[in-house]
Amino acid sequence: MPQNHFEPTLSFAENLDREDALAAFRDRFHIPKTADGADVLYFTGNSLGLQPKRTREFIEQELKDWETLGVEGHFAAKHPWMPYHELLTAPMAAVVGARPVEVVVMNSLTVNLHLLMVSFYRPAGRRNKIVIEKGAFPSDQYAVKSQLEFHRQGGAADFLIELAPRAGENCLRTEDIEQTIADHAGEIALVLLGGVNYYTGQAFEMERIAQAGHAAGAVVGFDLAHAAGNIPLDLHDWDVDFAAWCSYKYLNSGPGGIAGVFVHERHADRFDLPRFAGWWGHDQRTRFLMDDRFVPMRGAEGWQLSNPPIFQMAALRASLELFAEAGMPRLREKSLKLTGYLEFLLGAIRDDRIEVITPSDPSSRGCQLSIRVKNSDKSLFETLTKKGVVADWREPDVIRVAPVPLYNSFRDVWKFAEILRESLES
Ligand SMILES: *Cc1c(COP(=O)(O)O)cnc(C)c1O
């Protein structure tokens, strides 16, 4: 093995933590412990974010109001339940770069993808195809294919255009995405991509893709499950038509947390669009007249179906409060350093078996690095787990590691790299 010219040291990592203006946010989260009581090295905020310490207080407030007020809580709770979802609109809009009218929290991600496709996938004549990533997250594939079947009654595969990396490459090139869209202009009804790919960690150039889609006459939507709370987003200015995301990954709302939806202001008054309706999307001034004619609210709120889960929204508020305090620009600044440091340490291991498949250009990724370990099997990952690392393994040979700027430290990253180096040697 070649000689290391630079020996990464723990004290260097600890210095970075001392200089980190956001370091104190870690204390505002519960960090799971190993059997001997040490903090685990938690790198799965891309799967389930950690619990903010104040989440309990936010949920307990609602339990108390329900306990003491019963149904009156809809109006008399400390935060009345009737308009409760509005408390989340501004902080959520700030995270995704949207105007308040463009955002609502409701349902779960896949449900929202379906609701949005009902309105925004409108096949007509030759223009009937959907562009997705080959190997997109399974739920997205199932949702898209079942929408195709729903609209086309079979033969769904004929209406799908799947984007794949070039031979020998792991990630998509923006110019190839643009080319595919241009080549099929006139046939594409909808472009629906992830903002950040869950497997490779690649962040897409959403503004360019939205432009390419619109130039081809298509509607453009994004699944932001791995993007919301991870990378800076400017959905309004990028002119994205719609987007949906879950909040239990980087947004720390807890398992199965309530999801988010964006509908561009351009569509706020598109009452002509077909939609699957429910009473919570009805004009709130007349909702309780219980009229049989549906009158949707303006903007994203008009897509709501049901009166929403207050406990889920309370949990999300606890986390969004931290996002508002830290701010996405500062979180991104730290994230670039933290992930850059991880990349550097992986390089310093100097082991040819390790290949980072996430783009090396920081503007083309969020916090996650996907590490391919050649000729490995799951036993390496199991060794890491035994040593207190919580990361995740994706078949056949990829370990996904997501250092999250709100609660991961440079020390966490250093320890992980040390444990990986030791485990590869043994
Ligand atoms: C996490 C994730 C999902 C999960 O969908 P749910 O409806 O929340 O279960 C869907 N799509 C993508 C891209 C994801 O990363």
mmCIF file of C-alpha atoms in Angstrom, residues 186-386:
data_model
loop_
_atom_site.group_PDB
_atom_site.id
_atom_site.type_symbol
_atom_site.label_atom_id
_atom_site.label_comp_id
_atom_site.label_asym_id
_atom_site.label_seq_id
_atom_site.Cartn_x
_atom_site.Cartn_y
_atom_site.Cartn_z
ATOM 1 C CA GLY A 186 -44.283 16.539 -28.798
ATOM 2 C CA GLU A 187 -44.637 13.086 -27.209
ATOM 3 C CA ILE A 188 -43.889 13.986 -23.586
ATOM 4 C CA ALA A 189 -46.758 14.968 -21.329
ATOM 5 C CA LEU A 190 -44.805 14.870 -18.070
ATOM 6 C CA VAL A 191 -41.198 14.872 -16.859
ATOM 7 C CA LEU A 192 -41.067 13.491 -13.300
ATOM 8 C CA LEU A 193 -37.608 13.154 -11.779
ATOM 9 C CA GLY A 194 -36.110 13.049 -8.321
ATOM 10 C CA GLY A 195 -34.388 16.215 -7.099
ATOM 11 C CA VAL A 196 -31.631 14.076 -5.572
ATOM 12 C CA ASN A 197 -31.330 10.423 -6.568
ATOM 13 C CA TYR A 198 -31.766 8.193 -3.533
ATOM 14 C CA TYR A 199 -29.166 5.659 -4.681
ATOM 15 C CA THR A 200 -26.328 7.705 -6.190
ATOM 16 C CA GLY A 201 -26.904 10.931 -4.265
ATOM 17 C CA GLN A 202 -26.780 12.915 -7.518
ATOM 18 C CA ALA A 203 -28.566 16.282 -7.361
ATOM 19 C CA PHE A 204 -30.201 17.209 -10.634
ATOM 20 C CA GLU A 205 -30.069 20.613 -12.304
ATOM 21 C CA MET A 206 -33.748 21.206 -11.782
ATOM 22 C CA GLU A 207 -33.857 24.648 -13.346
ATOM 23 C CA ARG A 208 -32.318 23.419 -16.616
ATOM 24 C CA ILE A 209 -34.551 20.349 -16.646
ATOM 25 C CA ALA A 210 -37.648 22.489 -16.079
ATOM 26 C CA GLN A 211 -36.604 24.710 -18.979
ATOM 27 C CA ALA A 212 -35.985 21.726 -21.244
ATOM 28 C CA GLY A 213 -39.318 20.176 -20.311
ATOM 29 C CA HIS A 214 -41.228 23.386 -20.918
ATOM 30 C CA ALA A 215 -39.440 23.960 -24.228
ATOM 31 C CA ALA A 216 -40.740 20.521 -25.247
ATOM 32 C CA GLY A 217 -44.258 21.452 -24.157
ATOM 33 C CA ALA A 218 -44.265 19.140 -21.132
ATOM 34 C CA VAL A 219 -45.211 19.616 -17.497
ATOM 35 C CA VAL A 220 -42.271 19.209 -15.092
ATOM 36 C CA GLY A 221 -42.528 17.797 -11.575
ATOM 37 C CA PHE A 222 -39.965 16.665 -9.016
ATOM 38 C CA ASP A 223 -39.920 14.170 -6.188
ATOM 39 C CA LEU A 224 -37.885 15.971 -3.541
ATOM 40 C CA ALA A 225 -37.758 13.181 -0.940
ATOM 41 C CA HIS A 226 -33.947 13.354 -0.840
ATOM 42 C CA ALA A 227 -33.697 17.048 -1.673
ATOM 43 C CA ALA A 228 -35.975 18.856 0.799
ATOM 44 C CA GLY A 229 -33.902 20.021 3.752
ATOM 45 C CA ASN A 230 -30.748 18.749 2.045
ATOM 46 C CA ILE A 231 -29.926 21.089 -0.835
ATOM 47 C CA PRO A 232 -30.964 24.685 -1.577
ATOM 48 C CA LEU A 233 -34.162 24.738 -3.608
ATOM 49 C CA ASP A 234 -35.776 27.588 -5.535
ATOM 50 C CA LEU A 235 -38.865 25.912 -6.897
ATOM 51 C CA HIS A 236 -40.705 29.122 -7.695
ATOM 52 C CA ASP A 237 -37.867 30.771 -9.577
ATOM 53 C CA TRP A 238 -36.924 27.521 -11.314
ATOM 54 C CA ASP A 239 -40.452 27.486 -12.658
ATOM 55 C CA VAL A 240 -41.111 23.897 -11.600
ATOM 56 C CA ASP A 241 -44.782 22.993 -12.130
ATOM 57 C CA PHE A 242 -45.221 20.780 -9.084
ATOM 58 C CA ALA A 243 -43.243 18.850 -6.489
ATOM 59 C CA ALA A 244 -43.813 16.494 -3.583
ATOM 60 C CA TRP A 245 -41.589 15.351 -0.737
ATOM 61 C CA CYS A 246 -41.690 13.448 2.511
ATOM 62 C CA SER A 247 -40.616 15.045 5.779
ATOM 63 C CA TYR A 248 -39.261 12.103 7.765
ATOM 64 C CA LYS A 249 -35.875 12.070 5.989
ATOM 65 C CA TYR A 250 -33.905 15.316 6.187
ATOM 66 C CA LEU A 251 -36.851 17.174 7.711
ATOM 67 C CA ASN A 252 -36.940 15.052 10.900
ATOM 68 C CA SER A 253 -40.701 14.822 11.350
ATOM 69 C CA GLY A 254 -40.660 11.221 12.593
ATOM 70 C CA PRO A 255 -41.654 7.891 11.021
ATOM 71 C CA GLY A 256 -44.423 8.258 8.457
ATOM 72 C CA GLY A 257 -44.485 12.038 8.964
ATOM 73 C CA ILE A 258 -46.775 14.301 6.989
ATOM 74 C CA ALA A 259 -45.565 15.200 3.499
ATOM 75 C CA GLY A 260 -45.237 18.421 1.496
ATOM 76 C CA VAL A 261 -46.568 19.583 -1.842
ATOM 77 C CA PHE A 262 -45.646 22.436 -4.168
ATOM 78 C CA VAL A 263 -47.843 23.696 -6.983
ATOM 79 C CA HIS A 264 -46.455 26.670 -8.889
ATOM 80 C CA GLU A 265 -48.362 29.929 -8.462
ATOM 81 C CA ARG A 266 -48.998 29.827 -12.213
ATOM 82 C CA HIS A 267 -51.440 27.002 -11.499
ATOM 83 C CA ALA A 268 -52.985 28.546 -8.374
ATOM 84 C CA ASP A 269 -56.246 29.399 -10.164
ATOM 85 C CA ARG A 270 -56.324 26.452 -12.571
ATOM 86 C CA PHE A 271 -59.713 25.302 -11.350
ATOM 87 C CA ASP A 272 -60.181 23.693 -14.749
ATOM 88 C CA LEU A 273 -57.597 21.002 -13.927
ATOM 89 C CA PRO A 274 -59.142 17.696 -12.950
ATOM 90 C CA ARG A 275 -58.399 16.803 -9.371
ATOM 91 C CA PHE A 276 -59.424 14.229 -6.844
ATOM 92 C CA ALA A 277 -61.226 16.411 -4.349
ATOM 93 C CA GLY A 278 -62.029 16.340 -0.652
ATOM 94 C CA TRP A 279 -63.639 18.732 1.769
ATOM 95 C CA TRP A 280 -60.381 20.176 3.121
ATOM 96 C CA GLY A 281 -59.541 21.507 -0.336
ATOM 97 C CA HIS A 282 -62.858 23.341 -0.458
ATOM 98 C CA ASP A 283 -62.953 27.119 -0.038
ATOM 99 C CA GLN A 284 -62.603 27.460 3.720
ATOM 100 C CA ARG A 285 -65.085 30.333 3.956
ATOM 101 C CA THR A 286 -67.900 28.052 2.869
ATOM 102 C CA ARG A 287 -66.520 24.624 3.817
ATOM 103 C CA PHE A 288 -68.938 24.155 6.676
ATOM 104 C CA LEU A 289 -72.002 25.067 4.686
ATOM 105 C CA MET A 290 -71.600 21.453 3.564
ATOM 106 C CA ASP A 291 -72.698 22.332 0.047
ATOM 107 C CA ASP A 292 -72.568 19.529 -2.520
ATOM 108 C CA ARG A 293 -70.634 21.602 -5.093
ATOM 109 C CA PHE A 294 -66.828 21.539 -4.701
ATOM 110 C CA VAL A 295 -65.198 24.980 -4.810
ATOM 111 C CA PRO A 296 -61.433 24.541 -4.514
ATOM 112 C CA MET A 297 -59.189 26.914 -2.607
ATOM 113 C CA ARG A 298 -56.537 28.802 -4.546
ATOM 114 C CA GLY A 299 -53.086 27.332 -4.763
ATOM 115 C CA ALA A 300 -51.668 24.160 -3.251
ATOM 116 C CA GLU A 301 -54.269 24.126 -0.455
ATOM 117 C CA GLY A 302 -56.919 23.321 -3.025
ATOM 118 C CA TRP A 303 -55.438 19.829 -3.374
ATOM 119 C CA GLN A 304 -56.075 18.912 0.283
ATOM 120 C CA LEU A 305 -58.495 16.075 0.906
ATOM 121 C CA SER A 306 -58.899 15.460 4.606
ATOM 122 C CA ASN A 307 -58.637 17.270 7.877
ATOM 123 C CA PRO A 308 -54.970 16.719 8.647
ATOM 124 C CA PRO A 309 -53.185 14.772 11.445
ATOM 125 C CA ILE A 310 -52.399 17.314 14.154
ATOM 126 C CA PHE A 311 -49.776 15.189 15.966
ATOM 127 C CA GLN A 312 -47.820 14.708 12.755
ATOM 128 C CA MET A 313 -47.961 18.402 12.028
ATOM 129 C CA ALA A 314 -46.899 19.231 15.588
ATOM 130 C CA ALA A 315 -43.839 17.002 15.172
ATOM 131 C CA LEU A 316 -42.938 18.656 11.903
ATOM 132 C CA ARG A 317 -43.215 22.103 13.482
ATOM 133 C CA ALA A 318 -40.564 21.204 16.053
ATOM 134 C CA SER A 319 -38.127 20.397 13.278
ATOM 135 C CA LEU A 320 -38.993 23.276 10.947
ATOM 136 C CA GLU A 321 -38.355 25.637 13.819
ATOM 137 C CA LEU A 322 -34.739 24.435 13.795
ATOM 138 C CA PHE A 323 -34.526 24.858 10.024
ATOM 139 C CA ALA A 324 -35.844 28.405 10.329
ATOM 140 C CA GLU A 325 -33.282 29.172 13.009
ATOM 141 C CA ALA A 326 -30.298 27.672 11.214
ATOM 142 C CA GLY A 327 -31.426 28.696 7.712
ATOM 143 C CA MET A 328 -30.822 26.653 4.564
ATOM 144 C CA PRO A 329 -27.867 28.826 3.393
ATOM 145 C CA ARG A 330 -25.886 28.165 6.589
ATOM 146 C CA LEU A 331 -26.874 24.503 6.605
ATOM 147 C CA ARG A 332 -25.697 24.134 3.035
ATOM 148 C CA GLU A 333 -22.420 25.879 3.840
ATOM 149 C CA LYS A 334 -21.714 23.394 6.628
ATOM 150 C CA SER A 335 -22.993 20.481 4.560
ATOM 151 C CA LEU A 336 -20.486 21.234 1.792
ATOM 152 C CA LYS A 337 -17.642 21.173 4.330
ATOM 153 C CA LEU A 338 -18.872 18.066 6.137
ATOM 154 C CA THR A 339 -19.378 15.993 2.995
ATOM 155 C CA GLY A 340 -16.202 17.385 1.438
ATOM 156 C CA TYR A 341 -14.341 16.254 4.564
ATOM 157 C CA LEU A 342 -15.859 12.768 4.297
ATOM 158 C CA GLU A 343 -14.824 12.570 0.641
ATOM 159 C CA PHE A 344 -11.301 13.654 1.547
ATOM 160 C CA LEU A 345 -11.019 11.048 4.318
ATOM 161 C CA LEU A 346 -12.284 8.289 2.029
ATOM 162 C CA GLY A 347 -9.587 9.250 -0.481
ATOM 163 C CA ALA A 348 -6.973 9.177 2.294
ATOM 164 C CA ILE A 349 -7.825 5.534 3.024
ATOM 165 C CA ARG A 350 -6.144 4.811 -0.312
ATOM 166 C CA ASP A 351 -7.931 1.579 -0.973
ATOM 167 C CA ASP A 352 -8.789 0.777 -4.587
ATOM 168 C CA ARG A 353 -11.845 -1.182 -3.533
ATOM 169 C CA ILE A 354 -13.622 2.029 -2.530
ATOM 170 C CA GLU A 355 -15.360 4.058 -5.196
ATOM 171 C CA VAL A 356 -17.630 7.003 -4.459
ATOM 172 C CA ILE A 357 -20.384 6.886 -7.092
ATOM 173 C CA THR A 358 -21.864 10.236 -6.042
ATOM 174 C CA PRO A 359 -20.711 13.133 -8.263
ATOM 175 C CA SER A 360 -17.495 14.764 -7.036
ATOM 176 C CA ASP A 361 -18.783 18.220 -8.005
ATOM 177 C CA PRO A 362 -20.368 19.531 -4.778
ATOM 178 C CA SER A 363 -23.055 21.404 -6.727
ATOM 179 C CA SER A 364 -24.237 18.048 -8.105
ATOM 180 C CA ARG A 365 -24.882 16.426 -4.761
ATOM 181 C CA GLY A 366 -26.339 16.971 -1.314
ATOM 182 C CA CYS A 367 -24.850 15.606 1.895
ATOM 183 C CA GLN A 368 -24.973 11.908 0.956
ATOM 184 C CA LEU A 369 -22.065 9.958 -0.471
ATOM 185 C CA SER A 370 -22.773 6.531 -1.917
ATOM 186 C CA ILE A 371 -19.721 4.363 -1.473
ATOM 187 C CA ARG A 372 -19.312 1.323 -3.682
ATOM 188 C CA VAL A 373 -17.100 -1.303 -2.082
ATOM 189 C CA LYS A 374 -15.910 -3.576 -4.875
ATOM 190 C CA ASN A 375 -15.814 -7.320 -4.306
ATOM 191 C CA SER A 376 -17.437 -6.838 -0.963
ATOM 192 C CA ASP A 377 -20.501 -8.449 0.475
ATOM 193 C CA LYS A 378 -22.758 -7.339 3.260
ATOM 194 C CA SER A 379 -20.279 -8.567 5.920
ATOM 195 C CA LEU A 380 -18.254 -5.344 5.708
ATOM 196 C CA PHE A 381 -21.405 -3.375 6.372
ATOM 197 C CA GLU A 382 -22.244 -5.675 9.271
ATOM 198 C CA THR A 383 -18.811 -5.023 10.771
ATOM 199 C CA LEU A 384 -19.431 -1.276 10.563
ATOM 200 C CA THR A 385 -22.782 -1.722 12.261
ATOM 201 C CA LYS A 386 -21.160 -3.676 15.114
#
